Amino acid sequence: MIPPKYLSVIAAILLAVLTAFVGVKTWNAYSEHDTIGRPPDVRDTITINGEGKMTSRPDIARVSLGMISEGRDVPTTQKSNTDQVNAITKAIEALGVKEQDIQTSNYQIFPQYDYTDGKQVLRGYQVSQTLDVKIRDLNSIGTILAKAGELGSNQVYGVTFDIDDPVELQREARIKAIEDANEKAKELAKQLGVNVVRVVGFYEDLGGVPPVPYFRGYAAEGMGGGEGVPDVKPGSFDVTSNVSITYEIR
């Protein structure tokens, strides 16, 4: 049993320890709040948008040539379709299209039916095949389309124009966009009576090089030879770069 005269001493010691513990916890919490996760020094900034654009003529065309053949049985129809495809491939290669620029993208066989007195009767089969062709000599597009039609291509899909390697145009468009933003930033800073210190943020949205469609597709009947050579216009299009630059000002 603890003598009564010591109880007050023990109570005083416990109170002092508890007070010190609470004080340390409070200081630690304050220190942590003051140093960890503290927001960085706030800087004065302006954000400016700039745009750059390069106009160019396309240097390649893409076209899909379709061949649809019908016959009473699969082997005969396949052979007929294959003969047409081979003849077209040989002809367009002779017109300057490289072998690596010709690719088969679709091959399908479908049964064909007639309906007589409510009954389904097999009439034969349809074989379809599509060649995706990249044309680098734009002056030969019309001749290639006409020759393909003459040799049996009865579907043409989506002639589009494009730039084979747009990287340099995109780079030049970006340079123009940055120059545009810099000029705007200098002008605004002058109006505000401040100085531009440095760039602290940058974002670019490349507008890209969207292919330019000439037409989506049509049956090629009557497109072969002579005065029937299609007159295809490649036109031109824009390569754009849009930038957003954040500047520190003082």
mmCIF file of C-alpha atoms in Angstrom:
data_model
loop_
_atom_site.group_PDB
_atom_site.id
_atom_site.type_symbol
_atom_site.label_atom_id
_atom_site.label_comp_id
_atom_site.label_asym_id
_atom_site.label_seq_id
_atom_site.Cartn_x
_atom_site.Cartn_y
_atom_site.Cartn_z
ATOM 1 C CA MET A 1 0.000 0.000 0.000
ATOM 2 C CA ILE A 2 1.357 3.416 -1.021
ATOM 3 C CA PRO A 3 1.452 5.864 1.843
ATOM 4 C CA PRO A 4 -0.935 8.803 1.311
ATOM 5 C CA LYS A 5 1.906 11.319 1.435
ATOM 6 C CA TYR A 6 3.405 9.820 -1.759
ATOM 7 C CA LEU A 7 0.162 9.763 -3.747
ATOM 8 C CA SER A 8 0.259 13.479 -4.478
ATOM 9 C CA VAL A 9 3.869 13.209 -5.685
ATOM 10 C CA ILE A 10 3.052 10.317 -8.028
ATOM 11 C CA ALA A 11 0.016 12.164 -9.392
ATOM 12 C CA ALA A 12 2.122 15.240 -10.101
ATOM 13 C CA ILE A 13 4.718 13.161 -11.964
ATOM 14 C CA LEU A 14 2.065 11.427 -14.107
ATOM 15 C CA LEU A 15 0.473 14.779 -14.950
ATOM 16 C CA ALA A 16 3.835 16.196 -16.029
ATOM 17 C CA VAL A 17 4.560 13.179 -18.247
ATOM 18 C CA LEU A 18 1.109 13.340 -19.833
ATOM 19 C CA THR A 19 1.467 17.074 -20.493
ATOM 20 C CA ALA A 20 4.861 16.554 -22.132
ATOM 21 C CA PHE A 21 3.499 13.702 -24.301
ATOM 22 C CA VAL A 22 0.566 15.780 -25.510
ATOM 23 C CA GLY A 23 2.885 18.692 -26.249
ATOM 24 C CA VAL A 24 5.245 16.561 -28.338
ATOM 25 C CA LYS A 25 2.353 15.054 -30.338
ATOM 26 C CA THR A 26 0.927 18.498 -30.984
ATOM 27 C CA TRP A 27 4.297 19.831 -32.171
ATOM 28 C CA ASN A 28 4.857 16.821 -34.421
ATOM 29 C CA ALA A 29 1.421 17.250 -35.970
ATOM 30 C CA TYR A 30 2.075 20.943 -36.546
ATOM 31 C CA SER A 31 5.514 20.257 -38.041
ATOM 32 C CA GLU A 32 4.131 17.596 -40.357
ATOM 33 C CA HIS A 33 1.363 19.873 -41.538
ATOM 34 C CA ASP A 34 3.814 22.698 -42.072
ATOM 35 C CA THR A 35 6.357 20.763 -44.144
ATOM 36 C CA ILE A 36 4.775 17.683 -45.762
ATOM 37 C CA GLY A 37 2.403 18.222 -48.661
ATOM 38 C CA ARG A 38 2.792 21.966 -48.466
ATOM 39 C CA PRO A 39 1.897 23.574 -51.802
ATOM 40 C CA PRO A 40 4.877 24.967 -53.733
ATOM 41 C CA ASP A 41 5.516 28.663 -53.946
ATOM 42 C CA VAL A 42 2.822 30.181 -56.098
ATOM 43 C CA ARG A 43 4.176 31.615 -59.362
ATOM 44 C CA ASP A 44 2.518 34.177 -61.556
ATOM 45 C CA THR A 45 1.886 32.622 -64.960
ATOM 46 C CA ILE A 46 0.055 33.185 -68.206
ATOM 47 C CA THR A 47 -1.044 30.477 -70.643
ATOM 48 C CA ILE A 48 -1.058 31.238 -74.352
ATOM 49 C CA ASN A 49 -2.358 29.209 -77.302
ATOM 50 C CA GLY A 50 -0.531 29.178 -80.624
ATOM 51 C CA GLU A 51 -1.361 27.692 -84.006
ATOM 52 C CA GLY A 52 0.857 26.698 -86.898
ATOM 53 C CA LYS A 53 -0.275 25.502 -90.302
ATOM 54 C CA MET A 54 1.492 24.080 -93.337
ATOM 55 C CA THR A 55 -0.336 23.635 -96.628
ATOM 56 C CA SER A 56 0.842 20.866 -98.918
ATOM 57 C CA ARG A 57 -0.171 18.829 -101.917
ATOM 58 C CA PRO A 58 -0.462 15.065 -101.352
ATOM 59 C CA ASP A 59 2.196 12.767 -102.748
ATOM 60 C CA ILE A 60 0.361 9.420 -102.626
ATOM 61 C CA ALA A 61 -3.126 8.095 -103.350
ATOM 62 C CA ARG A 62 -4.823 5.024 -101.927
ATOM 63 C CA VAL A 63 -7.564 3.137 -103.706
ATOM 64 C CA SER A 64 -9.319 -0.203 -103.177
ATOM 65 C CA LEU A 65 -10.188 -2.201 -106.288
ATOM 66 C CA GLY A 66 -12.906 -4.829 -105.896
ATOM 67 C CA MET A 67 -13.601 -7.817 -108.141
ATOM 68 C CA ILE A 68 -16.916 -9.669 -107.855
ATOM 69 C CA SER A 69 -17.414 -12.869 -109.858
ATOM 70 C CA GLU A 70 -20.421 -15.196 -110.022
ATOM 71 C CA GLY A 71 -20.618 -18.802 -111.179
ATOM 72 C CA ARG A 72 -22.397 -22.109 -110.727
ATOM 73 C CA ASP A 73 -19.731 -23.714 -108.532
ATOM 74 C CA VAL A 74 -16.957 -22.526 -106.210
ATOM 75 C CA PRO A 75 -13.832 -23.756 -108.071
ATOM 76 C CA THR A 76 -14.874 -22.257 -111.402
ATOM 77 C CA THR A 77 -15.892 -18.958 -109.831
ATOM 78 C CA GLN A 78 -12.694 -18.774 -107.792
ATOM 79 C CA LYS A 79 -10.581 -19.355 -110.889
ATOM 80 C CA SER A 80 -12.424 -16.665 -112.818
ATOM 81 C CA ASN A 81 -11.978 -14.188 -109.983
ATOM 82 C CA THR A 82 -8.304 -15.081 -109.502
ATOM 83 C CA ASP A 83 -7.596 -14.685 -113.221
ATOM 84 C CA GLN A 84 -9.120 -11.195 -113.123
ATOM 85 C CA VAL A 85 -7.103 -10.229 -110.046
ATOM 86 C CA ASN A 86 -3.852 -11.500 -111.540
ATOM 87 C CA ALA A 87 -4.490 -9.646 -114.793
ATOM 88 C CA ILE A 88 -5.230 -6.404 -112.947
ATOM 89 C CA THR A 89 -2.179 -6.799 -110.712
ATOM 90 C CA LYS A 90 0.098 -7.365 -113.692
ATOM 91 C CA ALA A 91 -1.379 -4.396 -115.550
ATOM 92 C CA ILE A 92 -1.086 -1.865 -112.724
ATOM 93 C CA GLU A 93 2.460 -3.016 -111.984
ATOM 94 C CA ALA A 94 3.240 -2.305 -115.651
ATOM 95 C CA LEU A 95 1.840 1.196 -115.056
ATOM 96 C CA GLY A 96 4.362 1.823 -112.269
ATOM 97 C CA VAL A 97 2.745 0.491 -109.095
ATOM 98 C CA LYS A 98 5.254 -1.444 -106.989
ATOM 99 C CA GLU A 99 4.507 -4.984 -105.846
ATOM 100 C CA GLN A 100 4.857 -3.986 -102.165
ATOM 101 C CA ASP A 101 2.181 -1.323 -102.688
ATOM 102 C CA ILE A 102 -0.482 -3.906 -103.619
ATOM 103 C CA GLN A 103 -2.185 -5.823 -100.812
ATOM 104 C CA THR A 104 -5.147 -8.198 -100.689
ATOM 105 C CA SER A 105 -7.465 -6.905 -97.977
ATOM 106 C CA ASN A 106 -10.607 -8.967 -98.477
ATOM 107 C CA TYR A 107 -11.575 -12.368 -99.873
ATOM 108 C CA GLN A 108 -15.096 -13.786 -99.531
ATOM 109 C CA ILE A 109 -17.262 -16.564 -100.964
ATOM 110 C CA PHE A 110 -21.052 -16.452 -100.703
ATOM 111 C CA PRO A 111 -23.746 -18.846 -101.939
ATOM 112 C CA GLN A 112 -26.405 -17.224 -104.122
ATOM 113 C CA TYR A 113 -30.045 -18.311 -103.871
ATOM 114 C CA ASP A 114 -33.255 -17.889 -105.817
ATOM 115 C CA TYR A 115 -36.676 -18.271 -104.221
ATOM 116 C CA THR A 116 -39.247 -20.204 -106.245
ATOM 117 C CA ASP A 117 -42.689 -21.048 -104.872
ATOM 118 C CA GLY A 118 -41.441 -20.162 -101.404
ATOM 119 C CA LYS A 119 -38.477 -22.526 -101.671
ATOM 120 C CA GLN A 120 -34.807 -21.573 -101.477
ATOM 121 C CA VAL A 121 -32.902 -22.856 -104.502
ATOM 122 C CA LEU A 122 -29.125 -22.595 -104.842
ATOM 123 C CA ARG A 123 -28.300 -20.566 -107.947
ATOM 124 C CA GLY A 124 -24.517 -20.488 -107.665
ATOM 125 C CA TYR A 125 -21.710 -18.708 -105.833
ATOM 126 C CA GLN A 126 -20.217 -15.259 -105.609
ATOM 127 C CA VAL A 127 -16.505 -14.691 -105.017
ATOM 128 C CA SER A 128 -15.284 -11.214 -104.116
ATOM 129 C CA GLN A 129 -11.759 -9.978 -103.640
ATOM 130 C CA THR A 130 -10.349 -6.530 -102.859
ATOM 131 C CA LEU A 131 -6.913 -5.096 -103.568
ATOM 132 C CA ASP A 132 -5.634 -2.097 -101.611
ATOM 133 C CA VAL A 133 -3.323 -0.128 -103.887
ATOM 134 C CA LYS A 134 -0.953 2.714 -103.024
ATOM 135 C CA ILE A 135 -0.254 4.949 -106.029
ATOM 136 C CA ARG A 136 2.862 7.142 -105.833
ATOM 137 C CA ASP A 137 2.618 8.713 -109.288
ATOM 138 C CA LEU A 138 -0.527 10.821 -108.973
ATOM 139 C CA ASN A 139 -0.578 11.509 -112.694
ATOM 140 C CA SER A 140 -1.272 7.822 -113.329
ATOM 141 C CA ILE A 141 -4.356 7.484 -111.091
ATOM 142 C CA GLY A 142 -6.921 7.894 -113.858
ATOM 143 C CA THR A 143 -5.100 5.493 -116.169
ATOM 144 C CA ILE A 144 -4.814 2.875 -113.407
ATOM 145 C CA LEU A 145 -8.516 3.115 -112.551
ATOM 146 C CA ALA A 146 -9.496 2.851 -116.206
ATOM 147 C CA LYS A 147 -7.246 -0.155 -116.810
ATOM 148 C CA ALA A 148 -8.585 -1.906 -113.696
ATOM 149 C CA GLY A 149 -12.155 -1.394 -114.907
ATOM 150 C CA GLU A 150 -11.261 -2.627 -118.364
ATOM 151 C CA LEU A 151 -9.844 -5.850 -116.883
ATOM 152 C CA GLY A 152 -12.792 -6.659 -114.640
ATOM 153 C CA SER A 153 -12.660 -4.525 -111.503
ATOM 154 C CA ASN A 154 -16.327 -3.730 -110.948
ATOM 155 C CA GLN A 155 -16.033 -1.956 -107.587
ATOM 156 C CA VAL A 156 -13.826 0.980 -106.585
ATOM 157 C CA TYR A 157 -13.727 2.070 -102.949
ATOM 158 C CA GLY A 158 -12.539 5.278 -101.342
ATOM 159 C CA VAL A 159 -9.865 6.980 -103.387
ATOM 160 C CA THR A 160 -7.992 9.090 -100.809
ATOM 161 C CA PHE A 161 -4.952 11.339 -100.963
ATOM 162 C CA ASP A 162 -2.288 11.559 -98.301
ATOM 163 C CA ILE A 163 1.316 12.434 -97.507
ATOM 164 C CA ASP A 164 3.537 9.393 -97.230
ATOM 165 C CA ASP A 165 5.836 10.924 -94.583
ATOM 166 C CA PRO A 166 4.227 13.915 -92.800
ATOM 167 C CA VAL A 167 6.882 14.212 -90.046
ATOM 168 C CA GLU A 168 8.727 17.176 -91.581
ATOM 169 C CA LEU A 169 5.484 19.075 -92.222
ATOM 170 C CA GLN A 170 4.369 18.430 -88.638
ATOM 171 C CA ARG A 171 7.721 19.722 -87.349
ATOM 172 C CA GLU A 172 7.429 22.924 -89.388
ATOM 173 C CA ALA A 173 3.833 23.419 -88.236
ATOM 174 C CA ARG A 174 4.968 23.027 -84.599
ATOM 175 C CA ILE A 175 7.716 25.644 -85.068
ATOM 176 C CA LYS A 176 5.134 28.085 -86.422
ATOM 177 C CA ALA A 177 2.758 27.346 -83.529
ATOM 178 C CA ILE A 178 5.466 27.977 -80.907
ATOM 179 C CA GLU A 179 6.513 31.208 -82.621
ATOM 180 C CA ASP A 180 2.867 32.287 -82.657
ATOM 181 C CA ALA A 181 2.503 31.618 -78.914
ATOM 182 C CA ASN A 182 5.794 33.382 -78.090
ATOM 183 C CA GLU A 183 4.763 36.511 -79.980
ATOM 184 C CA LYS A 184 1.384 36.574 -78.243
ATOM 185 C CA ALA A 185 3.060 36.104 -74.835
ATOM 186 C CA LYS A 186 5.471 39.008 -75.442
ATOM 187 C CA GLU A 187 2.644 41.271 -76.550
ATOM 188 C CA LEU A 188 0.455 40.396 -73.565
ATOM 189 C CA ALA A 189 3.353 40.773 -71.104
ATOM 190 C CA LYS A 190 4.073 44.235 -72.506
ATOM 191 C CA GLN A 191 0.436 45.242 -72.102
ATOM 192 C CA LEU A 192 0.429 43.942 -68.514
ATOM 193 C CA GLY A 193 3.722 45.635 -67.653
ATOM 194 C CA VAL A 194 5.493 42.390 -66.738
ATOM 195 C CA ASN A 195 8.363 40.314 -68.096
ATOM 196 C CA VAL A 196 8.268 36.768 -69.419
ATOM 197 C CA VAL A 197 10.775 34.724 -67.394
ATOM 198 C CA ARG A 198 10.622 31.195 -68.753
ATOM 199 C CA VAL A 199 8.378 28.414 -70.028
ATOM 200 C CA VAL A 200 6.939 26.236 -67.253
ATOM 201 C CA GLY A 201 4.397 24.179 -69.224
ATOM 202 C CA PHE A 202 3.834 22.917 -72.762
ATOM 203 C CA TYR A 203 1.092 20.939 -74.496
ATOM 204 C CA GLU A 204 0.703 20.138 -78.182
ATOM 205 C CA ASP A 205 -2.320 18.910 -80.073
ATOM 206 C CA LEU A 206 -1.298 17.779 -83.533
ATOM 207 C CA GLY A 207 -4.083 18.293 -86.012
ATOM 208 C CA GLY A 208 -2.574 15.432 -88.016
ATOM 209 C CA VAL A 209 -2.812 14.813 -91.725
ATOM 210 C CA PRO A 210 -6.347 13.632 -92.476
ATOM 211 C CA PRO A 211 -6.611 11.749 -95.762
ATOM 212 C CA VAL A 212 -8.508 13.691 -98.394
ATOM 213 C CA PRO A 213 -11.286 11.571 -99.956
ATOM 214 C CA TYR A 214 -12.044 11.909 -103.629
ATOM 215 C CA PHE A 215 -15.049 9.594 -103.650
ATOM 216 C CA ARG A 216 -16.256 6.748 -101.438
ATOM 217 C CA GLY A 217 -16.955 4.108 -104.029
ATOM 218 C CA TYR A 218 -18.881 3.228 -107.142
ATOM 219 C CA ALA A 219 -19.507 0.417 -109.545
ATOM 220 C CA ALA A 220 -16.864 0.601 -112.242
ATOM 221 C CA GLU A 221 -19.041 -0.218 -115.207
ATOM 222 C CA GLY A 222 -18.011 1.817 -118.232
ATOM 223 C CA MET A 223 -14.872 3.274 -116.658
ATOM 224 C CA GLY A 224 -12.362 1.652 -118.969
ATOM 225 C CA GLY A 225 -10.225 3.139 -121.737
ATOM 226 C CA GLY A 226 -10.126 6.230 -123.934
ATOM 227 C CA GLU A 227 -12.395 9.091 -123.010
ATOM 228 C CA GLY A 228 -13.574 7.108 -119.969
ATOM 229 C CA VAL A 229 -10.308 7.719 -118.071
ATOM 230 C CA PRO A 230 -11.335 9.315 -114.741
ATOM 231 C CA ASP A 231 -10.055 12.839 -114.147
ATOM 232 C CA VAL A 232 -8.947 12.678 -110.509
ATOM 233 C CA LYS A 233 -8.014 15.889 -108.661
ATOM 234 C CA PRO A 234 -5.675 15.506 -105.647
ATOM 235 C CA GLY A 235 -6.168 19.056 -104.357
ATOM 236 C CA SER A 236 -4.309 20.125 -101.190
ATOM 237 C CA PHE A 237 -4.795 20.067 -97.438
ATOM 238 C CA ASP A 238 -3.415 21.516 -94.209
ATOM 239 C CA VAL A 239 -1.156 20.023 -91.565
ATOM 240 C CA THR A 240 -1.779 21.878 -88.290
ATOM 241 C CA SER A 241 -0.231 22.047 -84.840
ATOM 242 C CA ASN A 242 -1.938 23.665 -81.850
ATOM 243 C CA VAL A 243 0.175 24.366 -78.769
ATOM 244 C CA SER A 244 -0.606 25.664 -75.302
ATOM 245 C CA ILE A 245 2.385 27.189 -73.483
ATOM 246 C CA THR A 246 2.484 28.396 -69.871
ATOM 247 C CA TYR A 247 4.985 31.162 -69.090
ATOM 248 C CA GLU A 248 6.226 32.397 -65.721
ATOM 249 C CA ILE A 249 5.993 36.188 -65.480
ATOM 250 C CA ARG A 250 7.407 38.792 -63.055
#
